[in-house]
Amino acid sequence: MSELTRLPEPELMDTPEQVSAYVAADFSVPHEALVSKFAELFPDFGSGLVLDIGCGAADVTARFALRYPEARILGIDAGPEMLRVGVAHIERLGLSSRVTLEELHIPSPRLEELGAFDAFISNSLLHHLADPSALWESLKYSAPGAPVFVQDLRRPYNRQMLEALVETHTEDFAHELITDFHNSLRASYTAAEVREQLTKAGLTLTVEEVGDRHLIVYGRL
Ligand SMILES: C[S@@+](CC[C@H](N)C(=O)[O-])C[C@H]1O[C@@H](n2cnc3c(N)ncnc32)[C@H](O)[C@@H]1O
């Protein structure tokens, strides 16, 4: 439970200013944590087609591709400016032969043409979605037993906790990104809300709170 009601934020954060502030921030710890936790949970995974849903500027996508040299990855995102920066990042790292980025707004029937996927990852997308079922429905296009790993912020319990998180985690952030982080925490879902979403979607996945501000959702389809 949270005393704070959810305040949605716009789905897209795609102005050039928002994108450059986001890309300039150091998210290496949570992004690397996602890849490490995936590896720990799914030690048998090594290759196949991975869908990164809401890949943004492809920082997590690239980290995942570097960890799994046998995997191919499709990153999808609705923001053209994010993707433009993401494509340049993938090219710079020499990953273009295995990593493709495509502009796609979920929910999208196009996923059926592109799947079945052998694994799914998603970081910091869920809290942007006005209708969270868009994410859970996208997991339909999977190979049997495909691993899923979703990481996002979770809504703090009360206003004091919200302010304390903003204070702790935005030391090096540009002004615009501090506001974005505040709004994102406020737009996030709680673990209990995510469990309800999964039940509604008919998915049996595990939801865990991690650290002071994240939640993870994982399992096999
Ligand atoms: C906070 S960013 C996270 C980007 C990336 N996953 C990362 O961790 O750096 C959220 C991304 O979700 C994208 N997004 C929001 N709603 C979307 C939708 N309905 N379909 C696809 N992408 C969406 C935004 O364009 C944005 O790039």
PDB file of C-alpha atoms and ligand atoms in Angstrom:
ATOM      1  CA  MET A   1       0.000   0.000   0.000  1.00  0.00           C
ATOM      2  CA  SER A   2       1.066   3.577  -0.556  1.00  0.00           C
ATOM      3  CA  GLU A   3      -0.504   6.678   0.945  1.00  0.00           C
ATOM      4  CA  LEU A   4       0.367   8.457  -2.297  1.00  0.00           C
ATOM      5  CA  THR A   5      -2.096   8.141  -5.138  1.00  0.00           C
ATOM      6  CA  ARG A   6      -0.598   7.464  -8.547  1.00  0.00           C
ATOM      7  CA  LEU A   7      -0.154  10.575 -10.699  1.00  0.00           C
ATOM      8  CA  PRO A   8       0.394   9.515 -14.312  1.00  0.00           C
ATOM      9  CA  GLU A   9       3.074  11.247 -16.345  1.00  0.00           C
ATOM     10  CA  PRO A  10       3.163  11.568 -20.138  1.00  0.00           C
ATOM     11  CA  GLU A  11       3.948   8.258 -21.862  1.00  0.00           C
ATOM     12  CA  LEU A  12       6.742   9.725 -23.935  1.00  0.00           C
ATOM     13  CA  MET A  13       9.827  11.628 -22.808  1.00  0.00           C
ATOM     14  CA  ASP A  14      11.104  12.453 -26.234  1.00  0.00           C
ATOM     15  CA  THR A  15      11.937  16.131 -26.535  1.00  0.00           C
ATOM     16  CA  PRO A  16      15.624  16.608 -27.433  1.00  0.00           C
ATOM     17  CA  GLU A  17      16.140  18.236 -23.977  1.00  0.00           C
ATOM     18  CA  GLN A  18      14.553  15.315 -22.101  1.00  0.00           C
ATOM     19  CA  VAL A  19      16.492  12.767 -24.117  1.00  0.00           C
ATOM     20  CA  SER A  20      19.857  14.466 -23.697  1.00  0.00           C
ATOM     21  CA  ALA A  21      19.290  14.915 -19.928  1.00  0.00           C
ATOM     22  CA  TYR A  22      18.309  11.230 -19.649  1.00  0.00           C
ATOM     23  CA  VAL A  23      21.266  10.009 -21.675  1.00  0.00           C
ATOM     24  CA  ALA A  24      23.718  12.195 -19.737  1.00  0.00           C
ATOM     25  CA  ALA A  25      22.625  10.742 -16.379  1.00  0.00           C
ATOM     26  CA  ASP A  26      24.511   7.791 -14.946  1.00  0.00           C
ATOM     27  CA  PHE A  27      22.148   4.817 -14.733  1.00  0.00           C
ATOM     28  CA  SER A  28      24.982   2.291 -14.922  1.00  0.00           C
ATOM     29  CA  VAL A  29      24.223   0.743 -11.505  1.00  0.00           C
ATOM     30  CA  PRO A  30      20.513  -0.126 -12.035  1.00  0.00           C
ATOM     31  CA  HIS A  31      21.102  -0.967 -15.713  1.00  0.00           C
ATOM     32  CA  GLU A  32      23.994  -3.312 -14.979  1.00  0.00           C
ATOM     33  CA  ALA A  33      21.985  -4.773 -12.078  1.00  0.00           C
ATOM     34  CA  LEU A  34      19.218  -5.713 -14.505  1.00  0.00           C
ATOM     35  CA  VAL A  35      21.596  -7.705 -16.697  1.00  0.00           C
ATOM     36  CA  SER A  36      23.306  -9.388 -13.717  1.00  0.00           C
ATOM     37  CA  LYS A  37      20.017 -10.340 -12.083  1.00  0.00           C
ATOM     38  CA  PHE A  38      18.730 -11.757 -15.385  1.00  0.00           C
ATOM     39  CA  ALA A  39      21.899 -13.884 -15.655  1.00  0.00           C
ATOM     40  CA  GLU A  40      21.530 -15.071 -12.058  1.00  0.00           C
ATOM     41  CA  LEU A  41      17.849 -16.007 -12.501  1.00  0.00           C
ATOM     42  CA  PHE A  42      18.188 -17.636 -15.926  1.00  0.00           C
ATOM     43  CA  PRO A  43      21.618 -19.318 -15.984  1.00  0.00           C
ATOM     44  CA  ASP A  44      20.664 -21.538 -18.933  1.00  0.00           C
ATOM     45  CA  PHE A  45      19.841 -18.587 -21.233  1.00  0.00           C
ATOM     46  CA  GLY A  46      22.465 -17.840 -23.857  1.00  0.00           C
ATOM     47  CA  SER A  47      21.015 -17.192 -27.275  1.00  0.00           C
ATOM     48  CA  GLY A  48      17.869 -16.463 -29.270  1.00  0.00           C
ATOM     49  CA  LEU A  49      15.773 -13.405 -30.038  1.00  0.00           C
ATOM     50  CA  VAL A  50      15.261 -10.998 -27.133  1.00  0.00           C
ATOM     51  CA  LEU A  51      12.684  -8.208 -27.049  1.00  0.00           C
ATOM     52  CA  ASP A  52      13.615  -5.079 -25.061  1.00  0.00           C
ATOM     53  CA  ILE A  53      10.321  -3.267 -24.575  1.00  0.00           C
ATOM     54  CA  GLY A  54      10.651   0.520 -24.247  1.00  0.00           C
ATOM     55  CA  CYS A  55      14.380   0.367 -24.954  1.00  0.00           C
ATOM     56  CA  GLY A  56      14.841   4.168 -25.033  1.00  0.00           C
ATOM     57  CA  ALA A  57      18.394   5.128 -25.957  1.00  0.00           C
ATOM     58  CA  ALA A  58      19.418   1.438 -25.770  1.00  0.00           C
ATOM     59  CA  ASP A  59      21.763   1.534 -22.777  1.00  0.00           C
ATOM     60  CA  VAL A  60      20.265  -1.612 -21.210  1.00  0.00           C
ATOM     61  CA  THR A  61      19.895  -3.141 -24.683  1.00  0.00           C
ATOM     62  CA  ALA A  62      23.605  -2.684 -25.349  1.00  0.00           C
ATOM     63  CA  ARG A  63      24.653  -3.991 -21.923  1.00  0.00           C
ATOM     64  CA  PHE A  64      22.507  -7.074 -22.488  1.00  0.00           C
ATOM     65  CA  ALA A  65      23.975  -7.613 -25.972  1.00  0.00           C
ATOM     66  CA  LEU A  66      27.517  -7.350 -24.612  1.00  0.00           C
ATOM     67  CA  ARG A  67      26.746  -9.905 -21.876  1.00  0.00           C
ATOM     68  CA  TYR A  68      25.124 -12.315 -24.371  1.00  0.00           C
ATOM     69  CA  PRO A  69      27.225 -12.411 -27.556  1.00  0.00           C
ATOM     70  CA  GLU A  70      25.055 -15.196 -29.038  1.00  0.00           C
ATOM     71  CA  ALA A  71      21.769 -13.304 -28.613  1.00  0.00           C
ATOM     72  CA  ARG A  72      19.971 -11.096 -31.128  1.00  0.00           C
ATOM     73  CA  ILE A  73      18.013  -8.217 -29.655  1.00  0.00           C
ATOM     74  CA  LEU A  74      15.128  -6.163 -30.928  1.00  0.00           C
ATOM     75  CA  GLY A  75      14.600  -2.942 -28.992  1.00  0.00           C
ATOM     76  CA  ILE A  76      11.275  -1.198 -29.474  1.00  0.00           C
ATOM     77  CA  ASP A  77      10.295   2.273 -28.350  1.00  0.00           C
ATOM     78  CA  ALA A  78       7.659   4.843 -29.251  1.00  0.00           C
ATOM     79  CA  GLY A  79      10.066   7.797 -29.041  1.00  0.00           C
ATOM     80  CA  PRO A  80      11.885   8.643 -32.308  1.00  0.00           C
ATOM     81  CA  GLU A  81      14.405  10.942 -30.615  1.00  0.00           C
ATOM     82  CA  MET A  82      15.329   8.282 -28.019  1.00  0.00           C
ATOM     83  CA  LEU A  83      15.747   5.770 -30.834  1.00  0.00           C
ATOM     84  CA  ARG A  84      17.923   8.110 -32.880  1.00  0.00           C
ATOM     85  CA  VAL A  85      20.350   8.358 -29.952  1.00  0.00           C
ATOM     86  CA  GLY A  86      20.003   4.609 -29.339  1.00  0.00           C
ATOM     87  CA  VAL A  87      20.889   3.663 -32.924  1.00  0.00           C
ATOM     88  CA  ALA A  88      24.044   5.804 -32.741  1.00  0.00           C
ATOM     89  CA  HIS A  89      24.988   4.100 -29.447  1.00  0.00           C
ATOM     90  CA  ILE A  90      24.534   0.617 -30.917  1.00  0.00           C
ATOM     91  CA  GLU A  91      26.582   1.552 -34.002  1.00  0.00           C
ATOM     92  CA  ARG A  92      29.370   3.040 -31.866  1.00  0.00           C
ATOM     93  CA  LEU A  93      29.627  -0.239 -29.944  1.00  0.00           C
ATOM     94  CA  GLY A  94      29.706  -2.292 -33.150  1.00  0.00           C
ATOM     95  CA  LEU A  95      26.531  -4.191 -32.200  1.00  0.00           C
ATOM     96  CA  SER A  96      24.400  -3.389 -35.264  1.00  0.00           C
ATOM     97  CA  SER A  97      24.643  -6.902 -36.710  1.00  0.00           C
ATOM     98  CA  ARG A  98      22.774  -8.319 -33.678  1.00  0.00           C
ATOM     99  CA  VAL A  99      20.820  -5.393 -32.279  1.00  0.00           C
ATOM    100  CA  THR A 100      17.969  -3.724 -34.139  1.00  0.00           C
ATOM    101  CA  LEU A 101      15.867  -0.842 -32.876  1.00  0.00           C
ATOM    102  CA  GLU A 102      12.385  -0.139 -34.159  1.00  0.00           C
ATOM    103  CA  GLU A 103       9.839   2.587 -33.511  1.00  0.00           C
ATOM    104  CA  LEU A 104       6.781   0.900 -32.075  1.00  0.00           C
ATOM    105  CA  HIS A 105       4.098   2.054 -29.691  1.00  0.00           C
ATOM    106  CA  ILE A 106       2.765  -0.779 -27.557  1.00  0.00           C
ATOM    107  CA  PRO A 107       0.220  -2.309 -27.631  1.00  0.00           C
ATOM    108  CA  SER A 108       0.955  -3.187 -31.244  1.00  0.00           C
ATOM    109  CA  PRO A 109      -0.193  -6.012 -33.541  1.00  0.00           C
ATOM    110  CA  ARG A 110       3.202  -5.699 -35.263  1.00  0.00           C
ATOM    111  CA  LEU A 111       4.727  -7.734 -32.409  1.00  0.00           C
ATOM    112  CA  GLU A 112       2.949 -10.799 -33.682  1.00  0.00           C
ATOM    113  CA  GLU A 113       4.831 -10.448 -36.990  1.00  0.00           C
ATOM    114  CA  LEU A 114       8.147  -9.972 -35.178  1.00  0.00           C
ATOM    115  CA  GLY A 115       7.880 -12.734 -32.465  1.00  0.00           C
ATOM    116  CA  ALA A 116       8.052 -15.435 -31.075  1.00  0.00           C
ATOM    117  CA  PHE A 117      10.646 -14.074 -28.704  1.00  0.00           C
ATOM    118  CA  ASP A 118      12.997 -16.250 -26.661  1.00  0.00           C
ATOM    119  CA  ALA A 119      13.278 -13.703 -23.827  1.00  0.00           C
ATOM    120  CA  PHE A 120      11.861 -10.332 -22.741  1.00  0.00           C
ATOM    121  CA  ILE A 121      13.451  -7.487 -20.844  1.00  0.00           C
ATOM    122  CA  SER A 122      12.063  -4.075 -19.994  1.00  0.00           C
ATOM    123  CA  ASN A 123      13.459  -1.282 -17.830  1.00  0.00           C
ATOM    124  CA  SER A 124      11.615   1.794 -16.608  1.00  0.00           C
ATOM    125  CA  LEU A 125       8.743   1.515 -19.050  1.00  0.00           C
ATOM    126  CA  LEU A 126       5.856   0.296 -16.902  1.00  0.00           C
ATOM    127  CA  HIS A 127       5.398   3.538 -14.969  1.00  0.00           C
ATOM    128  CA  HIS A 128       4.983   5.460 -18.240  1.00  0.00           C
ATOM    129  CA  LEU A 129       2.027   3.375 -19.346  1.00  0.00           C
ATOM    130  CA  ALA A 130      -1.467   4.717 -18.780  1.00  0.00           C
ATOM    131  CA  ASP A 131      -2.703   1.181 -19.351  1.00  0.00           C
ATOM    132  CA  PRO A 132      -0.133  -1.266 -17.937  1.00  0.00           C
ATOM    133  CA  SER A 133      -1.757  -4.184 -19.749  1.00  0.00           C
ATOM    134  CA  ALA A 134       0.056  -2.907 -22.875  1.00  0.00           C
ATOM    135  CA  LEU A 135       3.267  -4.330 -21.389  1.00  0.00           C
ATOM    136  CA  TRP A 136       1.827  -7.593 -20.115  1.00  0.00           C
ATOM    137  CA  GLU A 137      -0.062  -8.256 -23.368  1.00  0.00           C
ATOM    138  CA  SER A 138       3.196  -7.839 -25.302  1.00  0.00           C
ATOM    139  CA  LEU A 139       4.533 -10.962 -23.573  1.00  0.00           C
ATOM    140  CA  LYS A 140       2.009 -13.061 -25.511  1.00  0.00           C
ATOM    141  CA  TYR A 141       4.385 -13.269 -28.453  1.00  0.00           C
ATOM    142  CA  SER A 142       6.776 -15.654 -26.782  1.00  0.00           C
ATOM    143  CA  ALA A 143       8.411 -18.994 -27.306  1.00  0.00           C
ATOM    144  CA  PRO A 144       7.346 -21.523 -24.630  1.00  0.00           C
ATOM    145  CA  GLY A 145       9.278 -21.071 -21.381  1.00  0.00           C
ATOM    146  CA  ALA A 146      10.775 -17.721 -22.442  1.00  0.00           C
ATOM    147  CA  PRO A 147      12.308 -15.818 -19.506  1.00  0.00           C
ATOM    148  CA  VAL A 148      10.902 -12.393 -18.609  1.00  0.00           C
ATOM    149  CA  PHE A 149      12.633  -9.734 -16.566  1.00  0.00           C
ATOM    150  CA  VAL A 150      11.025  -6.347 -15.963  1.00  0.00           C
ATOM    151  CA  GLN A 151      12.503  -3.665 -13.718  1.00  0.00           C
ATOM    152  CA  ASP A 152      10.915  -0.379 -12.765  1.00  0.00           C
ATOM    153  CA  LEU A 153      10.574   2.187 -10.045  1.00  0.00           C
ATOM    154  CA  ARG A 154       7.988   1.633  -7.342  1.00  0.00           C
ATOM    155  CA  ARG A 155       5.830   4.333  -5.801  1.00  0.00           C
ATOM    156  CA  PRO A 156       7.069   5.379  -2.356  1.00  0.00           C
ATOM    157  CA  TYR A 157       4.859   4.970   0.675  1.00  0.00           C
ATOM    158  CA  ASN A 158       4.462   8.649   1.461  1.00  0.00           C
ATOM    159  CA  ARG A 159       5.577  12.154   0.544  1.00  0.00           C
ATOM    160  CA  GLN A 160       8.561  12.186   2.952  1.00  0.00           C
ATOM    161  CA  MET A 161       9.920   9.004   1.392  1.00  0.00           C
ATOM    162  CA  LEU A 162       9.392  10.454  -2.076  1.00  0.00           C
ATOM    163  CA  GLU A 163      11.337  13.613  -1.220  1.00  0.00           C
ATOM    164  CA  ALA A 164      14.113  11.586   0.452  1.00  0.00           C
ATOM    165  CA  LEU A 165      14.548   9.401  -2.644  1.00  0.00           C
ATOM    166  CA  VAL A 166      14.734  12.441  -4.908  1.00  0.00           C
ATOM    167  CA  GLU A 167      17.320  14.003  -2.597  1.00  0.00           C
ATOM    168  CA  THR A 168      19.432  10.820  -2.434  1.00  0.00           C
ATOM    169  CA  HIS A 169      19.442   9.835  -6.078  1.00  0.00           C
ATOM    170  CA  THR A 170      19.636  13.036  -8.115  1.00  0.00           C
ATOM    171  CA  GLU A 171      22.939  14.536  -7.045  1.00  0.00           C
ATOM    172  CA  ASP A 172      24.390  14.553 -10.573  1.00  0.00           C
ATOM    173  CA  PHE A 173      21.116  15.048 -12.448  1.00  0.00           C
ATOM    174  CA  ALA A 174      20.264  18.005 -14.677  1.00  0.00           C
ATOM    175  CA  HIS A 175      17.390  20.118 -13.320  1.00  0.00           C
ATOM    176  CA  GLU A 176      14.917  18.724 -15.861  1.00  0.00           C
ATOM    177  CA  LEU A 177      15.780  15.153 -14.907  1.00  0.00           C
ATOM    178  CA  ILE A 178      15.227  15.815 -11.200  1.00  0.00           C
ATOM    179  CA  THR A 179      11.644  16.813 -12.024  1.00  0.00           C
ATOM    180  CA  ASP A 180      11.303  13.751 -14.283  1.00  0.00           C
ATOM    181  CA  PHE A 181      12.562  11.447 -11.498  1.00  0.00           C
ATOM    182  CA  HIS A 182      10.108  12.955  -9.006  1.00  0.00           C
ATOM    183  CA  ASN A 183       7.243  12.563 -11.480  1.00  0.00           C
ATOM    184  CA  SER A 184       8.327   9.026 -12.362  1.00  0.00           C
ATOM    185  CA  LEU A 185       8.312   7.912  -8.720  1.00  0.00           C
ATOM    186  CA  ARG A 186       4.851   9.408  -8.375  1.00  0.00           C
ATOM    187  CA  ALA A 187       3.686   7.652 -11.574  1.00  0.00           C
ATOM    188  CA  SER A 188       5.091   4.274 -10.567  1.00  0.00           C
ATOM    189  CA  TYR A 189       3.014   1.317  -9.528  1.00  0.00           C
ATOM    190  CA  THR A 190       3.380  -0.439  -6.190  1.00  0.00           C
ATOM    191  CA  ALA A 191       4.264  -4.146  -5.999  1.00  0.00           C
ATOM    192  CA  ALA A 192       0.675  -4.907  -4.938  1.00  0.00           C
ATOM    193  CA  GLU A 193      -0.706  -3.056  -7.979  1.00  0.00           C
ATOM    194  CA  VAL A 194       1.660  -4.934 -10.298  1.00  0.00           C
ATOM    195  CA  ARG A 195       0.540  -8.256  -8.796  1.00  0.00           C
ATOM    196  CA  GLU A 196      -3.063  -7.281  -9.568  1.00  0.00           C
ATOM    197  CA  GLN A 197      -2.099  -6.385 -13.157  1.00  0.00           C
ATOM    198  CA  LEU A 198      -0.460  -9.794 -13.593  1.00  0.00           C
ATOM    199  CA  THR A 199      -3.447 -11.659 -12.210  1.00  0.00           C
ATOM    200  CA  LYS A 200      -5.696  -9.763 -14.613  1.00  0.00           C
ATOM    201  CA  ALA A 201      -3.363 -10.618 -17.503  1.00  0.00           C
ATOM    202  CA  GLY A 202      -3.306 -14.303 -16.474  1.00  0.00           C
ATOM    203  CA  LEU A 203       0.461 -14.259 -15.916  1.00  0.00           C
ATOM    204  CA  THR A 204       2.226 -16.170 -13.162  1.00  0.00           C
ATOM    205  CA  LEU A 205       5.305 -14.060 -12.560  1.00  0.00           C
ATOM    206  CA  THR A 206       7.084 -13.088  -9.348  1.00  0.00           C
ATOM    207  CA  VAL A 207       7.090  -9.476  -8.138  1.00  0.00           C
ATOM    208  CA  GLU A 208       9.768  -8.364  -5.661  1.00  0.00           C
ATOM    209  CA  GLU A 209      10.709  -5.037  -4.153  1.00  0.00           C
ATOM    210  CA  VAL A 210      14.440  -4.387  -4.576  1.00  0.00           C
ATOM    211  CA  GLY A 211      16.514  -1.748  -2.769  1.00  0.00           C
ATOM    212  CA  ASP A 212      14.888   1.553  -1.863  1.00  0.00           C
ATOM    213  CA  ARG A 213      13.081   2.370  -5.124  1.00  0.00           C
ATOM    214  CA  HIS A 214      12.830  -0.515  -7.574  1.00  0.00           C
ATOM    215  CA  LEU A 215      10.665  -3.507  -8.177  1.00  0.00           C
ATOM    216  CA  ILE A 216      11.372  -6.475 -10.402  1.00  0.00           C
ATOM    217  CA  VAL A 217       9.006  -8.857 -12.137  1.00  0.00           C
ATOM    218  CA  TYR A 218      10.372 -12.144 -13.403  1.00  0.00           C
ATOM    219  CA  GLY A 219       9.564 -15.693 -14.379  1.00  0.00           C
ATOM    220  CA  ARG A 220       9.037 -17.920 -17.392  1.00  0.00           C
ATOM    221  CA  LEU A 221       6.156 -17.805 -19.854  1.00  0.00           C
TER     222      LEU A 221
HETATM  223  C1  LIG B   1      12.454   5.972 -18.792  1.00  0.00           C
HETATM  224  S1  LIG B   1      12.624   5.516 -20.467  1.00  0.00           S
HETATM  225  C2  LIG B   1      13.498   3.986 -20.271  1.00  0.00           C
HETATM  226  C3  LIG B   1      14.332   3.660 -21.462  1.00  0.00           C
HETATM  227  C4  LIG B   1      15.237   2.438 -21.328  1.00  0.00           C
HETATM  228  N1  LIG B   1      14.491   1.224 -21.137  1.00  0.00           N
HETATM  229  C5  LIG B   1      16.247   2.618 -20.229  1.00  0.00           C
HETATM  230  O1  LIG B   1      16.163   1.910 -19.237  1.00  0.00           O
HETATM  231  O2  LIG B   1      17.125   3.473 -20.373  1.00  0.00           O
HETATM  232  C6  LIG B   1      11.003   4.972 -20.932  1.00  0.00           C
HETATM  233  C7  LIG B   1      10.829   4.743 -22.402  1.00  0.00           C
HETATM  234  O3  LIG B   1       9.537   4.171 -22.640  1.00  0.00           O
HETATM  235  C8  LIG B   1       9.080   4.636 -23.902  1.00  0.00           C
HETATM  236  N2  LIG B   1       7.632   4.429 -24.004  1.00  0.00           N
HETATM  237  C9  LIG B   1       6.665   5.004 -23.244  1.00  0.00           C
HETATM  238  N3  LIG B   1       5.442   4.529 -23.605  1.00  0.00           N
HETATM  239  C10 LIG B   1       5.655   3.643 -24.614  1.00  0.00           C
HETATM  240  C11 LIG B   1       4.790   2.807 -25.388  1.00  0.00           C
HETATM  241  N4  LIG B   1       3.465   2.795 -25.200  1.00  0.00           N
HETATM  242  N5  LIG B   1       5.347   1.995 -26.312  1.00  0.00           N
HETATM  243  C12 LIG B   1       6.696   1.974 -26.502  1.00  0.00           C
HETATM  244  N6  LIG B   1       7.552   2.746 -25.796  1.00  0.00           N
HETATM  245  C13 LIG B   1       7.046   3.567 -24.864  1.00  0.00           C
HETATM  246  C14 LIG B   1       9.528   6.086 -23.922  1.00  0.00           C
HETATM  247  O4  LIG B   1       9.593   6.594 -25.232  1.00  0.00           O
HETATM  248  C15 LIG B   1      10.895   6.008 -23.227  1.00  0.00           C
HETATM  249  O5  LIG B   1      11.945   5.884 -24.144  1.00  0.00           O
END
